Amino acid sequence: MQPTAPQTSILTRFTNGISSRWNSKSHSGSIFRNMAMLASGSAGAKAIGALSVPVITRIYLPEHFGVLAVFTSLTALLVPFGTLRYSMALPLPNRDGTATNLAVLCVSSLLIVSLLVTLVFWIAAPYLLELLSMQALLPFWWLLPLAIAGTGLYELLTNWAVREKAFKPLARTRVWQAIIGAITKIGLGLLGLKPLGLLIGQVFTQAGGVFSLFRSFSGKLKTTWRQVSITRIRFLLRRYADFPKYRLPSQFLLIVSTKAPLLFFAWQFGAEITGQLGLALMMLALPMTLFGQTTGQAYYAEIARIGRKNPEEIHKVTKSITKKLFLISIPPFLVLLTFGPWLFEIVFGEVWREAGVFASILAIYLLAQFIYSPIGNGIFNVLGRQSTILLINISRITLIACAFYISYILSFSQYFTLITYSIVLTIQYVIVIFIVFYTIKKSIKGLTDVKYS
């Protein structure tokens, strides 16, 4: 469906406002115009999601959210293996035919992995879920392959949209994903399908825009389809080998570090407390998705256009974006830190006050994460430093593992466990922000040395 006239008008005013404020002739202005386009869709999607959550929390219990948290964690852990992270390279090739071969490679890999997951869980679901302390998912294991396939395809098409700078179709899909997901969760919950309604709704939320995005790019894919060949695909396997070699384990470690609180809480404190933490993390993800993710995609598209041969311009853009993200992040950080428990109790119901306490504790690291995530996802790809991403994520998962190990050994409560986790993560994010700028400056120095040698 097409956006309504009011939506387009709001988007235009938002874009023009940003352009006039941030110098429309600069790369920074271009990034923020693209961000505005994505933010228009994400804002609508997040608004729909936020408005639906108070209804959903009054239909489902915290233990149902605990099952959802474990399901999304397991899905997130397996999705990166679907495309082996080759989909992240889609914005990089100059020729559309090359990008089409890369897309075929990703789809083939995703199909194989989805079938393997189906086979493994069909044979050994009880054993695997018990081993992972995820027995509550046993009746719903069949949703995992569907979630993996759908999420992987949407990720692939999203990166193609970034390549084409097709931000309007991408924005529309996010709105419709939120609408379909919210209606599914509420409708199936009212019918008594708990927690199945949450799980099916989550699948739609993650993958509901696949068909819409595919229709947007099907014309170009048809024109380049004849260029697909086994020889070209084999070449791309080698050409972008750094993505599965470094980006895949790096992404896996990143997801493990992100989902570690939910998995640890499920094992240590049970489904109900895990559900409280799941809601807190879900609400904290709103600003990250609205501004962090959209900025990151627009930033990646812009620095990929600039290219690794112009690191001075990349440094200028990155510095500008970092400053603005810092200013944007301060108000929600202070509000959440101060009023978290009260806000959660008022908005979601008395039973969810604990989630507000968790959100206040987690706000400690939110500010640093908000700044790093948009720039960190693209800069190392463009500069060809996949190994750096891997090292960063190895250090993060190591620090988080130490934090939870200490919490377990000392029998910390859920509150002290989260405080330890938040402090460790804040320190790590601050360090990697400095690594980003050090890497750019090192690239500048390398080009200068070559120029004058």
Protein backbone atom coordinates (compact mmCIF):
# COMPACT_ATOMS: atom_id res chain seq x y z
CA MET A 1 0.00 0.00 0.00
CA GLN A 2 1.10 3.59 -0.61
CA PRO A 3 1.73 6.07 2.21
CA THR A 4 -1.02 8.60 2.84
CA ALA A 5 -0.65 12.25 1.97
CA PRO A 6 -0.26 13.36 5.60
CA GLN A 7 2.52 10.83 6.12
CA THR A 8 4.37 12.12 3.04
CA SER A 9 3.92 15.71 4.19
CA ILE A 10 5.34 14.96 7.62
CA LEU A 11 8.28 13.18 6.04
CA THR A 12 8.94 16.12 3.73
CA ARG A 13 8.85 18.64 6.57
CA PHE A 14 11.10 16.43 8.70
CA THR A 15 13.59 16.01 5.86
CA ASN A 16 13.60 19.71 4.98
CA GLY A 17 14.05 20.67 8.62
CA ILE A 18 17.04 18.43 9.02
CA SER A 19 18.53 19.55 5.72
CA SER A 20 18.34 23.22 6.62
CA ARG A 21 19.86 22.64 10.01
CA TRP A 22 22.68 20.29 9.05
CA ASN A 23 23.94 21.76 5.78
CA SER A 24 22.21 19.93 2.96
CA LYS A 25 25.30 20.11 0.72
CA SER A 26 27.44 18.05 3.09
CA HIS A 27 27.62 14.29 3.42
CA SER A 28 26.27 14.68 6.94
CA GLY A 29 23.18 16.40 5.53
CA SER A 30 22.70 13.57 3.05
CA ILE A 31 22.89 11.04 5.83
CA PHE A 32 20.31 12.85 7.90
CA ARG A 33 17.95 13.19 4.94
CA ASN A 34 18.16 9.44 4.43
CA MET A 35 17.77 8.93 8.14
CA ALA A 36 14.63 11.06 8.05
CA MET A 37 13.20 8.86 5.32
CA LEU A 38 13.86 5.71 7.33
CA ALA A 39 12.83 7.35 10.58
CA SER A 40 9.43 8.22 9.12
CA GLY A 41 8.72 4.50 8.69
CA SER A 42 10.44 3.43 11.87
CA ALA A 43 8.68 6.12 13.86
CA GLY A 44 5.32 4.89 12.62
CA ALA A 45 6.27 1.27 13.27
CA LYS A 46 7.58 2.00 16.74
CA ALA A 47 4.55 4.14 17.56
CA ILE A 48 2.28 1.25 16.58
CA GLY A 49 4.40 -1.18 18.56
CA ALA A 50 4.53 1.09 21.60
CA LEU A 51 0.78 1.68 21.54
CA SER A 52 0.08 -2.04 21.28
CA VAL A 53 2.38 -3.12 24.11
CA PRO A 54 0.17 -1.81 26.97
CA VAL A 55 -2.68 -3.86 25.48
CA ILE A 56 -0.48 -6.93 24.97
CA THR A 57 0.91 -6.79 28.52
CA ARG A 58 -2.66 -6.92 29.85
CA ILE A 59 -3.42 -10.02 27.76
CA TYR A 60 -0.25 -12.03 28.34
CA LEU A 61 1.52 -12.81 31.62
CA PRO A 62 5.24 -12.25 32.36
CA GLU A 63 5.94 -15.98 31.92
CA HIS A 64 4.50 -15.78 28.39
CA PHE A 65 6.93 -12.96 27.67
CA GLY A 66 9.64 -15.21 29.07
CA VAL A 67 8.85 -17.80 26.38
CA LEU A 68 8.89 -15.04 23.75
CA ALA A 69 12.26 -13.81 25.02
CA VAL A 70 13.81 -17.27 24.71
CA PHE A 71 12.27 -17.78 21.25
CA THR A 72 13.62 -14.47 19.91
CA SER A 73 17.01 -15.21 21.46
CA LEU A 74 17.29 -18.58 19.78
CA THR A 75 16.10 -17.17 16.45
CA ALA A 76 18.60 -14.33 16.63
CA LEU A 77 21.44 -16.75 17.39
CA LEU A 78 20.68 -18.87 14.30
CA VAL A 79 19.79 -16.18 11.73
CA PRO A 80 23.41 -15.06 11.04
CA PHE A 81 24.24 -18.57 9.82
CA GLY A 82 21.45 -18.31 7.24
CA THR A 83 23.29 -16.01 4.83
CA LEU A 84 26.76 -16.42 6.37
CA ARG A 85 26.66 -12.59 6.53
CA TYR A 86 27.22 -12.30 2.77
CA SER A 87 24.06 -10.19 2.70
CA MET A 88 25.99 -7.40 4.44
CA ALA A 89 28.15 -7.07 1.33
CA LEU A 90 25.21 -6.28 -0.99
CA PRO A 91 25.72 -2.47 -0.91
CA LEU A 92 29.37 -2.82 -1.95
CA PRO A 93 29.51 -4.13 -5.60
CA ASN A 94 29.45 -1.46 -8.30
CA ARG A 95 27.48 -3.63 -10.76
CA ASP A 96 23.92 -4.82 -10.21
CA GLY A 97 24.72 -8.14 -11.84
CA THR A 98 27.38 -8.83 -9.23
CA ALA A 99 24.96 -7.91 -6.46
CA THR A 100 22.34 -10.27 -7.94
CA ASN A 101 24.83 -13.16 -7.88
CA LEU A 102 25.54 -12.29 -4.27
CA ALA A 103 21.81 -12.31 -3.48
CA VAL A 104 21.41 -15.75 -5.07
CA LEU A 105 24.31 -16.98 -2.95
CA CYS A 106 22.57 -15.67 0.18
CA VAL A 107 19.19 -17.21 -0.67
CA SER A 108 20.78 -20.59 -1.40
CA SER A 109 22.63 -20.55 1.90
CA LEU A 110 19.50 -19.47 3.78
CA LEU A 111 17.45 -22.30 2.27
CA ILE A 112 20.05 -24.93 3.21
CA VAL A 113 20.40 -23.66 6.78
CA SER A 114 16.61 -23.47 7.30
CA LEU A 115 16.21 -27.07 6.12
CA LEU A 116 19.05 -28.21 8.39
CA VAL A 117 17.51 -26.48 11.40
CA THR A 118 14.16 -28.12 10.63
CA LEU A 119 15.77 -31.55 10.41
CA VAL A 120 17.83 -31.14 13.59
CA PHE A 121 14.91 -29.90 15.69
CA TRP A 122 12.54 -32.49 14.27
CA ILE A 123 14.90 -35.21 15.44
CA ALA A 124 16.30 -33.78 18.66
CA ALA A 125 14.13 -30.84 19.80
CA PRO A 126 13.41 -32.22 23.32
CA TYR A 127 17.06 -32.91 24.03
CA LEU A 128 18.36 -29.62 22.61
CA LEU A 129 15.80 -27.42 24.33
CA GLU A 130 16.32 -29.17 27.65
CA LEU A 131 20.07 -28.77 27.27
CA LEU A 132 19.59 -25.04 26.69
CA SER A 133 17.00 -24.73 29.51
CA MET A 134 14.35 -23.84 26.89
CA GLN A 135 11.79 -26.58 27.48
CA ALA A 136 8.96 -24.05 27.26
CA LEU A 137 9.64 -23.77 23.53
CA LEU A 138 9.15 -27.48 22.82
CA PRO A 139 5.56 -27.21 21.49
CA PHE A 140 6.58 -24.36 19.17
CA TRP A 141 9.94 -25.48 17.74
CA TRP A 142 8.46 -25.61 14.23
CA LEU A 143 8.23 -21.82 14.23
CA LEU A 144 12.01 -21.46 14.49
CA PRO A 145 12.86 -22.44 10.88
CA LEU A 146 10.10 -20.14 9.61
CA ALA A 147 11.43 -17.28 11.71
CA ILE A 148 15.00 -17.90 10.53
CA ALA A 149 14.03 -18.02 6.85
CA GLY A 150 11.76 -14.98 7.02
CA THR A 151 14.16 -12.85 9.04
CA GLY A 152 17.09 -13.80 6.81
CA LEU A 153 15.18 -12.86 3.64
CA TYR A 154 14.11 -9.54 5.12
CA GLU A 155 17.70 -8.80 6.13
CA LEU A 156 18.86 -9.57 2.59
CA LEU A 157 16.21 -7.34 1.00
CA THR A 158 16.93 -4.58 3.53
CA ASN A 159 20.57 -4.51 2.46
CA TRP A 160 19.48 -4.41 -1.19
CA ALA A 161 17.30 -1.43 -0.30
CA VAL A 162 20.32 0.23 1.32
CA ARG A 163 22.26 -0.45 -1.90
CA GLU A 164 19.55 1.22 -3.97
CA LYS A 165 18.91 3.89 -1.33
CA ALA A 166 15.28 2.81 -1.61
CA PHE A 167 14.33 4.13 1.78
CA LYS A 168 10.63 4.74 1.08
CA PRO A 169 9.77 1.05 0.43
CA LEU A 170 11.85 0.10 3.44
CA ALA A 171 10.01 2.60 5.62
CA ARG A 172 6.62 1.29 4.43
CA THR A 173 7.46 -2.32 5.22
CA ARG A 174 8.39 -1.43 8.77
CA VAL A 175 5.02 0.18 9.35
CA TRP A 176 3.10 -2.80 7.96
CA GLN A 177 5.23 -5.28 9.89
CA ALA A 178 4.34 -3.48 13.11
CA ILE A 179 0.64 -3.38 12.26
CA ILE A 180 0.40 -7.07 11.30
CA GLY A 181 2.51 -8.16 14.27
CA ALA A 182 0.46 -6.17 16.78
CA ILE A 183 -2.90 -7.34 15.40
CA THR A 184 -1.71 -10.96 15.44
CA LYS A 185 -0.46 -10.80 19.03
CA ILE A 186 -3.62 -9.14 20.32
CA GLY A 187 -6.06 -11.19 18.26
CA LEU A 188 -4.56 -14.60 19.01
CA GLY A 189 -4.12 -13.64 22.66
CA LEU A 190 -7.80 -12.77 23.00
CA LEU A 191 -8.58 -16.16 21.45
CA GLY A 192 -6.59 -17.79 24.23
CA LEU A 193 -3.59 -18.88 22.15
CA LYS A 194 -0.93 -18.08 24.75
CA PRO A 195 2.01 -17.78 24.27
CA LEU A 196 1.61 -18.94 20.63
CA GLY A 197 0.05 -15.61 19.65
CA LEU A 198 3.14 -13.76 20.84
CA LEU A 199 5.44 -16.04 18.84
CA ILE A 200 3.47 -15.89 15.58
CA GLY A 201 3.10 -12.13 15.93
CA GLN A 202 6.86 -11.83 16.43
CA VAL A 203 7.53 -13.77 13.22
CA PHE A 204 5.30 -11.35 11.31
CA THR A 205 7.02 -8.39 12.98
CA GLN A 206 10.45 -9.61 11.88
CA ALA A 207 9.62 -10.89 8.39
CA GLY A 208 6.28 -9.41 7.35
CA GLY A 209 7.80 -7.07 4.76
CA VAL A 210 9.54 -9.70 2.62
CA PHE A 211 6.97 -9.82 -0.19
CA SER A 212 6.55 -6.05 -0.33
CA LEU A 213 10.28 -5.39 -0.61
CA PHE A 214 10.72 -8.16 -3.17
CA ARG A 215 8.06 -6.59 -5.40
CA SER A 216 9.93 -3.27 -5.19
CA PHE A 217 13.13 -4.79 -6.59
CA SER A 218 11.77 -7.62 -8.75
CA GLY A 219 12.08 -5.56 -11.94
CA LYS A 220 15.80 -4.96 -11.52
CA LEU A 221 16.38 -8.56 -10.44
CA LYS A 222 14.70 -9.79 -13.63
CA THR A 223 17.01 -7.69 -15.80
CA THR A 224 20.14 -9.02 -14.09
CA TRP A 225 19.01 -12.62 -13.59
CA ARG A 226 20.75 -13.82 -16.76
CA GLN A 227 24.09 -12.74 -15.31
CA VAL A 228 23.83 -15.29 -12.51
CA SER A 229 26.29 -18.17 -12.87
CA ILE A 230 28.06 -20.72 -10.70
CA THR A 231 31.41 -19.26 -11.75
CA ARG A 232 30.48 -15.76 -10.57
CA ILE A 233 29.04 -17.09 -7.31
CA ARG A 234 32.24 -19.03 -6.63
CA PHE A 235 34.23 -15.86 -7.30
CA LEU A 236 32.06 -13.91 -4.82
CA LEU A 237 32.50 -16.64 -2.22
CA ARG A 238 36.21 -15.84 -2.31
CA ARG A 239 35.90 -12.10 -2.96
CA TYR A 240 33.82 -11.48 0.16
CA ALA A 241 35.20 -14.34 2.23
CA ASP A 242 35.96 -11.94 5.08
CA PHE A 243 32.24 -11.71 5.84
CA PRO A 244 31.76 -15.37 6.86
CA LYS A 245 35.33 -15.52 8.15
CA TYR A 246 35.12 -12.51 10.44
CA ARG A 247 31.65 -10.98 10.32
CA LEU A 248 29.75 -14.23 10.97
CA PRO A 249 31.54 -15.22 14.20
CA SER A 250 31.61 -11.55 15.12
CA GLN A 251 27.84 -11.20 14.64
CA PHE A 252 27.21 -14.45 16.50
CA LEU A 253 29.25 -13.24 19.45
CA LEU A 254 27.46 -9.90 19.34
CA ILE A 255 24.08 -11.62 19.49
CA VAL A 256 25.24 -13.93 22.28
CA SER A 257 26.33 -10.87 24.24
CA THR A 258 22.99 -9.16 23.54
CA LYS A 259 20.87 -12.17 24.45
CA ALA A 260 23.08 -13.31 27.34
CA PRO A 261 20.96 -11.54 30.00
CA LEU A 262 17.78 -13.28 28.82
CA LEU A 263 19.42 -16.70 28.58
CA PHE A 264 21.17 -16.30 31.93
CA PHE A 265 18.00 -15.07 33.63
CA ALA A 266 15.94 -17.91 32.13
CA TRP A 267 18.43 -20.40 33.55
CA GLN A 268 19.00 -18.68 36.89
CA PHE A 269 15.76 -16.86 37.81
CA GLY A 270 12.93 -18.51 35.85
CA ALA A 271 10.41 -17.58 33.17
CA GLU A 272 8.52 -14.87 35.06
CA ILE A 273 11.54 -12.70 35.86
CA THR A 274 12.87 -13.37 32.36
CA GLY A 275 9.61 -12.01 31.00
CA GLN A 276 10.04 -8.84 33.05
CA LEU A 277 13.55 -8.43 31.69
CA GLY A 278 12.31 -9.21 28.19
CA LEU A 279 9.81 -6.33 28.33
CA ALA A 280 12.49 -3.97 29.64
CA LEU A 281 14.86 -4.88 26.81
CA MET A 282 12.04 -4.64 24.27
CA MET A 283 11.24 -1.08 25.30
CA LEU A 284 14.91 -0.12 25.41
CA ALA A 285 15.20 -1.35 21.83
CA LEU A 286 12.70 1.29 20.65
CA PRO A 287 15.13 4.24 20.54
CA MET A 288 17.87 1.98 19.19
CA THR A 289 15.65 0.85 16.33
CA LEU A 290 14.16 4.25 15.62
CA PHE A 291 17.35 6.31 15.55
CA GLY A 292 20.29 3.96 15.93
CA GLN A 293 19.39 1.44 13.24
CA THR A 294 18.07 3.97 10.73
CA THR A 295 21.10 6.20 11.19
CA GLY A 296 23.35 3.17 10.83
CA GLN A 297 21.82 2.12 7.51
CA ALA A 298 21.95 5.65 6.10
CA TYR A 299 25.50 6.10 7.43
CA TYR A 300 26.60 2.80 5.85
CA ALA A 301 25.11 3.76 2.50
CA GLU A 302 26.87 7.14 2.58
CA ILE A 303 30.36 5.97 3.60
CA ALA A 304 30.11 3.08 1.11
CA ARG A 305 29.53 5.74 -1.55
CA ILE A 306 32.45 7.81 -0.27
CA GLY A 307 34.69 4.72 -0.34
CA ARG A 308 37.71 3.60 1.64
CA LYS A 309 40.03 5.75 -0.47
CA ASN A 310 38.67 8.91 1.16
CA PRO A 311 39.03 8.27 4.92
CA GLU A 312 39.33 11.98 5.71
CA GLU A 313 35.75 12.54 4.51
CA ILE A 314 34.63 9.44 6.41
CA HIS A 315 36.25 10.86 9.55
CA LYS A 316 34.42 14.17 9.11
CA VAL A 317 31.07 12.42 8.65
CA THR A 318 31.62 10.02 11.56
CA LYS A 319 32.62 12.80 13.94
CA SER A 320 29.54 14.83 13.02
CA ILE A 321 27.16 11.90 13.42
CA THR A 322 28.69 10.88 16.77
CA LYS A 323 28.22 14.34 18.28
CA LYS A 324 24.60 14.52 17.17
CA LEU A 325 23.80 11.03 18.42
CA PHE A 326 25.23 11.95 21.82
CA LEU A 327 22.96 14.99 22.08
CA ILE A 328 19.90 13.00 20.98
CA SER A 329 20.55 10.23 23.51
CA ILE A 330 20.78 12.35 26.69
CA PRO A 331 17.03 13.10 27.28
CA PRO A 332 15.72 9.49 27.04
CA PHE A 333 18.65 8.32 29.16
CA LEU A 334 17.83 10.72 32.00
CA VAL A 335 14.08 10.05 31.87
CA LEU A 336 14.54 6.28 31.96
CA LEU A 337 17.14 6.39 34.70
CA THR A 338 14.94 8.56 36.92
CA PHE A 339 11.36 7.46 36.24
CA GLY A 340 11.65 3.91 34.83
CA PRO A 341 9.71 1.93 37.49
CA TRP A 342 6.92 4.50 37.74
CA LEU A 343 6.51 4.76 33.96
CA PHE A 344 6.36 0.99 33.45
CA GLU A 345 3.77 0.57 36.21
CA ILE A 346 1.54 3.30 34.79
CA VAL A 347 1.85 2.28 31.13
CA PHE A 348 1.94 -1.52 31.28
CA GLY A 349 0.19 -2.33 34.55
CA GLU A 350 1.20 -2.95 38.16
CA VAL A 351 2.54 -6.42 37.43
CA TRP A 352 5.28 -4.91 35.22
CA ARG A 353 6.89 -2.55 37.76
CA GLU A 354 9.85 -4.92 38.01
CA ALA A 355 10.48 -4.40 34.30
CA GLY A 356 10.75 -0.66 34.97
CA VAL A 357 13.38 -1.27 37.64
CA PHE A 358 15.33 -3.39 35.16
CA ALA A 359 15.00 -0.68 32.49
CA SER A 360 16.43 1.96 34.84
CA ILE A 361 19.45 -0.23 35.55
CA LEU A 362 20.00 -1.04 31.88
CA ALA A 363 19.83 2.67 30.98
CA ILE A 364 23.39 2.91 32.32
CA TYR A 365 24.80 1.46 29.10
CA LEU A 366 22.09 2.70 26.72
CA LEU A 367 23.76 6.02 26.01
CA ALA A 368 27.09 4.49 24.96
CA GLN A 369 25.38 1.78 22.90
CA PHE A 370 23.23 4.38 21.14
CA ILE A 371 26.35 6.21 19.97
CA TYR A 372 28.42 3.20 18.92
CA SER A 373 25.93 0.92 17.18
CA PRO A 374 25.13 3.11 14.13
CA ILE A 375 28.75 3.88 13.26
CA GLY A 376 30.28 0.54 14.25
CA ASN A 377 28.09 -1.53 11.93
CA GLY A 378 29.35 0.12 8.75
CA ILE A 379 32.76 1.64 9.25
CA PHE A 380 34.73 -1.59 9.52
CA ASN A 381 32.99 -3.05 6.46
CA VAL A 382 33.98 -0.13 4.27
CA LEU A 383 37.54 0.08 5.58
CA GLY A 384 38.00 -3.67 5.21
CA ARG A 385 38.62 -4.31 8.91
CA GLN A 386 36.40 -7.35 9.50
CA SER A 387 38.98 -8.80 11.91
CA THR A 388 38.57 -5.73 14.14
CA ILE A 389 34.83 -6.40 14.46
CA LEU A 390 35.59 -9.96 15.50
CA LEU A 391 38.09 -8.85 18.14
CA ILE A 392 35.64 -6.27 19.51
CA ASN A 393 32.89 -8.84 19.87
CA ILE A 394 35.24 -11.41 21.39
CA SER A 395 36.20 -8.86 24.03
CA ARG A 396 32.53 -7.99 24.64
CA ILE A 397 31.37 -11.58 25.13
CA THR A 398 34.39 -12.27 27.35
CA LEU A 399 33.60 -9.32 29.62
CA ILE A 400 29.92 -10.23 29.77
CA ALA A 401 30.72 -13.86 30.54
CA CYS A 402 32.96 -12.69 33.38
CA ALA A 403 30.20 -10.42 34.69
CA PHE A 404 27.64 -13.24 34.78
CA TYR A 405 30.16 -15.72 36.17
CA ILE A 406 30.92 -13.36 39.05
CA SER A 407 27.18 -12.84 39.60
CA TYR A 408 26.64 -16.59 39.69
CA ILE A 409 29.55 -17.35 42.00
CA LEU A 410 28.62 -14.58 44.45
CA SER A 411 24.89 -15.41 44.20
CA PHE A 412 23.92 -11.89 43.18
CA SER A 413 20.25 -10.97 43.02
CA GLN A 414 18.73 -10.09 39.68
CA TYR A 415 19.34 -6.40 40.44
CA PHE A 416 23.05 -6.65 41.22
CA THR A 417 23.47 -9.00 38.27
CA LEU A 418 22.07 -6.36 35.91
CA ILE A 419 24.11 -3.56 37.53
CA THR A 420 27.30 -5.55 36.96
CA TYR A 421 26.30 -6.29 33.38
CA SER A 422 25.45 -2.64 32.61
CA ILE A 423 28.69 -1.24 34.01
CA VAL A 424 30.82 -3.76 32.10
CA LEU A 425 28.98 -3.07 28.85
CA THR A 426 29.28 0.71 29.25
CA ILE A 427 33.05 0.47 29.63
CA GLN A 428 33.32 -1.77 26.59
CA TYR A 429 31.23 0.53 24.35
CA VAL A 430 33.28 3.59 25.32
CA ILE A 431 36.49 1.76 24.43
CA VAL A 432 35.24 0.64 21.00
CA ILE A 433 34.09 4.17 20.12
CA PHE A 434 37.71 5.22 20.51
CA ILE A 435 38.74 2.22 18.39
CA VAL A 436 36.46 3.42 15.57
CA PHE A 437 38.19 6.80 15.37
CA TYR A 438 41.62 5.26 15.80
CA THR A 439 40.91 2.96 12.83
CA ILE A 440 39.81 5.87 10.62
CA LYS A 441 42.85 7.96 11.55
CA LYS A 442 45.10 4.97 10.86
CA SER A 443 43.58 4.69 7.37
CA ILE A 444 44.19 8.43 6.82
CA LYS A 445 47.81 8.05 7.87
CA GLY A 446 48.25 5.00 5.63
CA LEU A 447 47.01 6.86 2.56
CA THR A 448 49.18 9.89 3.42
CA ASP A 449 52.29 7.71 3.72
CA VAL A 450 51.56 6.09 0.36
CA LYS A 451 50.96 9.46 -1.27
CA TYR A 452 54.27 10.95 -0.16
CA SER A 453 56.42 7.84 -0.36
